Short mmCIF file of C-alpha atoms in Angstrom, two decimals:
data_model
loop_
_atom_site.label_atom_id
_atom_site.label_comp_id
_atom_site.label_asym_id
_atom_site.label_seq_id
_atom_site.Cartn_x
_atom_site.Cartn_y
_atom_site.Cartn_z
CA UNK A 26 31.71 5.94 6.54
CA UNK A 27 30.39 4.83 2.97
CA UNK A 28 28.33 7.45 1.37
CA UNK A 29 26.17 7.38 -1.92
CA UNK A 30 26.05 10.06 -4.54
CA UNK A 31 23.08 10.03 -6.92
CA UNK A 32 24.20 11.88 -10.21
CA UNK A 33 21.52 14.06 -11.51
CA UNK A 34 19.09 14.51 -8.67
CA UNK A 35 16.60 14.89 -11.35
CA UNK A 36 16.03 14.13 -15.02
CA UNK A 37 13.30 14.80 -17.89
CA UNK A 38 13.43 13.03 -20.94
CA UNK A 39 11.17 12.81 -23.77
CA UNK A 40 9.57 9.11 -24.81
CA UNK A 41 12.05 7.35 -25.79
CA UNK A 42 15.27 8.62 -25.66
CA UNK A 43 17.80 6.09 -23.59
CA UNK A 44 18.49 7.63 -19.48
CA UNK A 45 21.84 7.20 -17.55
CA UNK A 46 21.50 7.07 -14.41
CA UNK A 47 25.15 7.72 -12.33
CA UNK A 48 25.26 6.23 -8.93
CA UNK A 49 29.18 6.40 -6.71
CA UNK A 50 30.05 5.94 -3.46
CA UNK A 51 33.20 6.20 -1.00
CA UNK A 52 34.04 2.49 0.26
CA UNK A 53 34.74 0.24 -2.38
CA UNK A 54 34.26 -2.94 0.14
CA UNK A 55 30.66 -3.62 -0.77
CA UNK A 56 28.91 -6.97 -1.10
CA UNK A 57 26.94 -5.94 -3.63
CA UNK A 58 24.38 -2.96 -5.25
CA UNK A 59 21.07 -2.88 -6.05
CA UNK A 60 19.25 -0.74 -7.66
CA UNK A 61 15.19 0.15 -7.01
CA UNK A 62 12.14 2.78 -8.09
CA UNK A 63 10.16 4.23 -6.27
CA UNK A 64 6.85 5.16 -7.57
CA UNK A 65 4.80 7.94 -5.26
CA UNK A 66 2.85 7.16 -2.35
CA UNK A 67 4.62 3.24 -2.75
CA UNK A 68 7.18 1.27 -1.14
CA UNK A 69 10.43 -0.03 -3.53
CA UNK A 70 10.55 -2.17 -5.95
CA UNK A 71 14.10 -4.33 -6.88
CA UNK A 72 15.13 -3.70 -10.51
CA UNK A 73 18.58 -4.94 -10.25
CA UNK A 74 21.24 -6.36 -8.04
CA UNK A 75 25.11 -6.69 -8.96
CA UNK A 76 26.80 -8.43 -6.97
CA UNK A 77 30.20 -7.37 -6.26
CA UNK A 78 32.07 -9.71 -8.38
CA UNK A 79 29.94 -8.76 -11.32
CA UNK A 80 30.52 -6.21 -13.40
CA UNK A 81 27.10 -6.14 -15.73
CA UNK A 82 23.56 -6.92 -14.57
CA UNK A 83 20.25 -6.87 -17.45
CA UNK A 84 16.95 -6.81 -16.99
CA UNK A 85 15.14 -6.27 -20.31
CA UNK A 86 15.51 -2.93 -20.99
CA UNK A 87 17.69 -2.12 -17.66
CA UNK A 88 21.03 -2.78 -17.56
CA UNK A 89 23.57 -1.62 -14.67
CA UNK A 90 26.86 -1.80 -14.88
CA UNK A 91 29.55 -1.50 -11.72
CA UNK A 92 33.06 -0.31 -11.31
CA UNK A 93 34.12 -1.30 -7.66
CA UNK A 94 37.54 0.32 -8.22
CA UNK A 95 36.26 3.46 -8.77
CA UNK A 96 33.03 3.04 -6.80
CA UNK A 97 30.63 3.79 -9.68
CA UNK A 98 27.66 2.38 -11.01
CA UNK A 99 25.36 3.19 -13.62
CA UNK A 100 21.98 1.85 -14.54
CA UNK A 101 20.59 2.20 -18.65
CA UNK A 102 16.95 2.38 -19.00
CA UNK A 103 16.37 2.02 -23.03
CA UNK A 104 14.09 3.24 -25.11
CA UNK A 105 12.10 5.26 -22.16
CA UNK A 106 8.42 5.34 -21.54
CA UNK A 107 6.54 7.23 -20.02
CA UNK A 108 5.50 4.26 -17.29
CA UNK A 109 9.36 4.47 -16.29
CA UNK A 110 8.42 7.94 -14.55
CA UNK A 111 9.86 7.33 -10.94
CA UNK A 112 12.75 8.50 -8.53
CA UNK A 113 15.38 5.63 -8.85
CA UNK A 114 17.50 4.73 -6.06
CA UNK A 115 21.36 3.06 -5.57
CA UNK A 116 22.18 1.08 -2.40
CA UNK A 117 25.20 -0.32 -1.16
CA UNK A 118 25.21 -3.40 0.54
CA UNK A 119 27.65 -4.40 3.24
CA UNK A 120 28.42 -8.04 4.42
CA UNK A 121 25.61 -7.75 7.00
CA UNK A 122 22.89 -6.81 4.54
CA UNK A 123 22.72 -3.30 5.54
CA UNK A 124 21.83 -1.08 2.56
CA UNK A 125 23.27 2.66 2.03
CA UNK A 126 20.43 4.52 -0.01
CA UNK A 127 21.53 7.19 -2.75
CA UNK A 128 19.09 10.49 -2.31
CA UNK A 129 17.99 9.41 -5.91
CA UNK A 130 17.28 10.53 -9.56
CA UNK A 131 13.90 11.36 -10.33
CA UNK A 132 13.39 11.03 -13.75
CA UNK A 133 10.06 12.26 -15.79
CA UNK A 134 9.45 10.96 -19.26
CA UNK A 135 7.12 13.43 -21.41
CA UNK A 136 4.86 11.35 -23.71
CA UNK B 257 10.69 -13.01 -3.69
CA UNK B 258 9.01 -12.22 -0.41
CA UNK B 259 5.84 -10.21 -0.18
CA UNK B 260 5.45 -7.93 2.71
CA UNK B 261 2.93 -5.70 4.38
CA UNK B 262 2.83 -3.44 6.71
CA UNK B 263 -0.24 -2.41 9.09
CA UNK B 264 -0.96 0.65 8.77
CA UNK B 265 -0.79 2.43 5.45
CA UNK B 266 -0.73 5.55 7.33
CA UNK B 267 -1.69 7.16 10.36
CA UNK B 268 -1.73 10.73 11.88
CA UNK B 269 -0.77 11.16 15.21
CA UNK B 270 -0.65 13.47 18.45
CA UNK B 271 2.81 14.86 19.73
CA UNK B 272 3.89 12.59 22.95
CA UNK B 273 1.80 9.50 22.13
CA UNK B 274 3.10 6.35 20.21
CA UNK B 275 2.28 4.06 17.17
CA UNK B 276 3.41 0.35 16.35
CA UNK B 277 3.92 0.12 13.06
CA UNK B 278 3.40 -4.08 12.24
CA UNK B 279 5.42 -6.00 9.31
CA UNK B 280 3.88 -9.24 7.91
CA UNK B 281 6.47 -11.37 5.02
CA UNK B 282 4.55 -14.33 2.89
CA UNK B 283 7.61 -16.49 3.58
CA UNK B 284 10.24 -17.14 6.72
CA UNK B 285 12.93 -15.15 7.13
CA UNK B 286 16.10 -14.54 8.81
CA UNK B 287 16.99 -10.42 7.93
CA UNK B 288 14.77 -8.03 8.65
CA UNK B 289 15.46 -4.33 8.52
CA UNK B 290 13.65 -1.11 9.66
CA UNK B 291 14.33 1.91 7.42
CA UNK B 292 12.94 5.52 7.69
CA UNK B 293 12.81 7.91 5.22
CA UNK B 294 12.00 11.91 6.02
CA UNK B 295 10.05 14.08 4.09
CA UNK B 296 12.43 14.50 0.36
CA UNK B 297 15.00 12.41 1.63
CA UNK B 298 16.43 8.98 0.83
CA UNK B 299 16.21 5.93 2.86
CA UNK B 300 18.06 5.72 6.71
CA UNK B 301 18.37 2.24 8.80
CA UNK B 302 17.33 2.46 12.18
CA UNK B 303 17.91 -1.16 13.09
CA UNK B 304 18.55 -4.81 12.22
CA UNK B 305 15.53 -7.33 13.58
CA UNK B 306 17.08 -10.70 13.12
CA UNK B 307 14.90 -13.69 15.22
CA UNK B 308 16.51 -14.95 18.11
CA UNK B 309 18.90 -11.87 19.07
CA UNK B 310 18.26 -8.50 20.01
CA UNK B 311 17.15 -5.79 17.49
CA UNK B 312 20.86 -4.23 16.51
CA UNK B 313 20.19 -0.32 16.10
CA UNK B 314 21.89 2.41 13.82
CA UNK B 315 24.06 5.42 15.18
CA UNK B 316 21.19 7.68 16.20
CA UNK B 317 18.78 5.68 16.95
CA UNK B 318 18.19 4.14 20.35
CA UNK B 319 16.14 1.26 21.95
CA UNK B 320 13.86 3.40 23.56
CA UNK B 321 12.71 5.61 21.16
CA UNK B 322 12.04 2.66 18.64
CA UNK B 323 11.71 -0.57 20.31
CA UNK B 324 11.24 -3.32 17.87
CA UNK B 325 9.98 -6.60 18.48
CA UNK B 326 10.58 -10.30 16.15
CA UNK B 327 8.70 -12.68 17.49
CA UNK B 328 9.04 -15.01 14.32
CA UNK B 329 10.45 -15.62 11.45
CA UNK B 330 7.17 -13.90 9.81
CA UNK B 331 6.59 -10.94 11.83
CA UNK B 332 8.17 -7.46 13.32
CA UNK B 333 6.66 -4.62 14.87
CA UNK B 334 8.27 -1.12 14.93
CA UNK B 335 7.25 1.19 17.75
CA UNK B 336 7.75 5.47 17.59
CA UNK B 337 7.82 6.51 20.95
CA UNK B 338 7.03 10.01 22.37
CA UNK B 339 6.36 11.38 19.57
CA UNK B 340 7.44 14.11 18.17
CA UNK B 341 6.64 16.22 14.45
CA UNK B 342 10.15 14.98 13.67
CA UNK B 343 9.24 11.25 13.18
CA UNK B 344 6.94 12.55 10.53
CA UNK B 345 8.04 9.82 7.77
CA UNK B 346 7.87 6.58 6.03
CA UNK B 347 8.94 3.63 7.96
CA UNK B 348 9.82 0.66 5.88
CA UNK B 349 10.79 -2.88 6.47
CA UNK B 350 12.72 -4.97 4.45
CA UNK B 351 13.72 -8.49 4.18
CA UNK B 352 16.66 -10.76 2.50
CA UNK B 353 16.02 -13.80 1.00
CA UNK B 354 14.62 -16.51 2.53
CA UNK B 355 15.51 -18.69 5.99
CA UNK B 356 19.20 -19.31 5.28
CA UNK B 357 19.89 -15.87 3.09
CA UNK B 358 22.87 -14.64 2.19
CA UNK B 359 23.34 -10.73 2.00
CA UNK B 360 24.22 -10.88 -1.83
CA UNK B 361 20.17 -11.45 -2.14
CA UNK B 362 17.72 -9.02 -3.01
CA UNK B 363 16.90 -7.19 -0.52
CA UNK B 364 12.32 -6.74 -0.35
CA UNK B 365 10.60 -3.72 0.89
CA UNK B 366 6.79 -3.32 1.97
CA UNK B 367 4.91 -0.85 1.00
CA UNK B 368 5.46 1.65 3.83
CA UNK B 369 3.77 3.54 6.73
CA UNK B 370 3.18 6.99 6.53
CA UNK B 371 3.26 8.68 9.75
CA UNK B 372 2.62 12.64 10.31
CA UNK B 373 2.93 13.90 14.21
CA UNK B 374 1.48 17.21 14.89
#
């Protein structure tokens, strides 16, 4: 059974230092990973999604990077703000579309 | 991208009774998924909607505590039977892509219903 490890459950940061955010999980036969935030009181929003061929996936200042082999991702948020505040989740995707949520980081950036 | 809603935002209800949670996309499409997620923890799937076949459901979760209905390519509804303080969650739906998605697409999520049972 694939399980997702979120790696720290929880991170403060002052404005702009760089966060790492450590995602792993068991079964290396994914399809692919996303990654999402969640703000409080909202639903998900899609930052990124590797597919599992990939290795590197950049959105601005997000990039995620993926080791299937060892089952590890990890998602760079540059130069933080404090409007990154949020608890970030890693899913695993199998070949039906089925995700496997992470518990997630919640990361705090002090202005 | 697909926008999605979901009717209601929220809702407090009585032990026993039931709610039908509805999902609304912008756009047709094939996968739809119903996730819950408990009070401080992360995300569960309760069940695969896809339109045209039976709603596919997740080990511990059954039929007839959450029957689910896809009439469409547009539309699900999510129903919490019999209550109890333990559904007290968010309910989610998600989507992939569009009519003919593959799961390597980015997987949508509406905004949530918050449901507490006393």
């Amino acid at each position: 059974k694939q399980e997702v490890t979120q790696i720290p459950a929880a991170l403060s940061v002052p404005e702009g230092e760089n966060l790492v955010l450590n995602c792993s999980f068991t079964d290396s036969a994914i399809y692919n990973l996303q990654w999402f935030r969640q703000d409080p009181g909202k639903g998900l929003t899609s930052l990124l999604l590797i597919q599992s061929s990939q290795r590197e996936q950049t959105s601005g200042r997000l990039n995620a990077s993926l080791d299937k082999s060892s089952g590890r991702s990890t998602l760079y948020i540059a130069a933080s703000q404090p409007g990154d505040s949020a608890t970030y989740l890693c899913a695993v995707a199998d070949s039906w579309g089925k995700l496997q949520f992470g518990a997630g980081t919640q990361v705090v950036v002090t202005p | 991208s697909a926008v999605i809603s979901q009717k209601p935002s929220r809702d407090i209800c009585q032990r026993g009774t039931s709610l039908t949670i509805q999902c609304q996309v912008d756009s047709q499409v094939t996968m739809m998924f119903w996730y819950r997620q408990q009070p401080g923890q992360s995300l569960t799937l309760i069940a695969t909607a896809n339109q045209g076949s039976e709603a596919t459901y997740e080990s511990g979760f059954v039929i007839d505590k959450f029957p689910i209905s896809r009439p469409n390519l547009t539309f699900s509804t999510l129903t919490v039977s019999n209550m109890s303080p333990e559904d007290s969650s968010i309910y989610l739906c998600s989507v992939v892509g569009g009519r003919d998605p593959f799961p390597g697409e980015t997987q949508y999520f509406g905004p949530g219903t918050r449901l507490l049972v006393l």
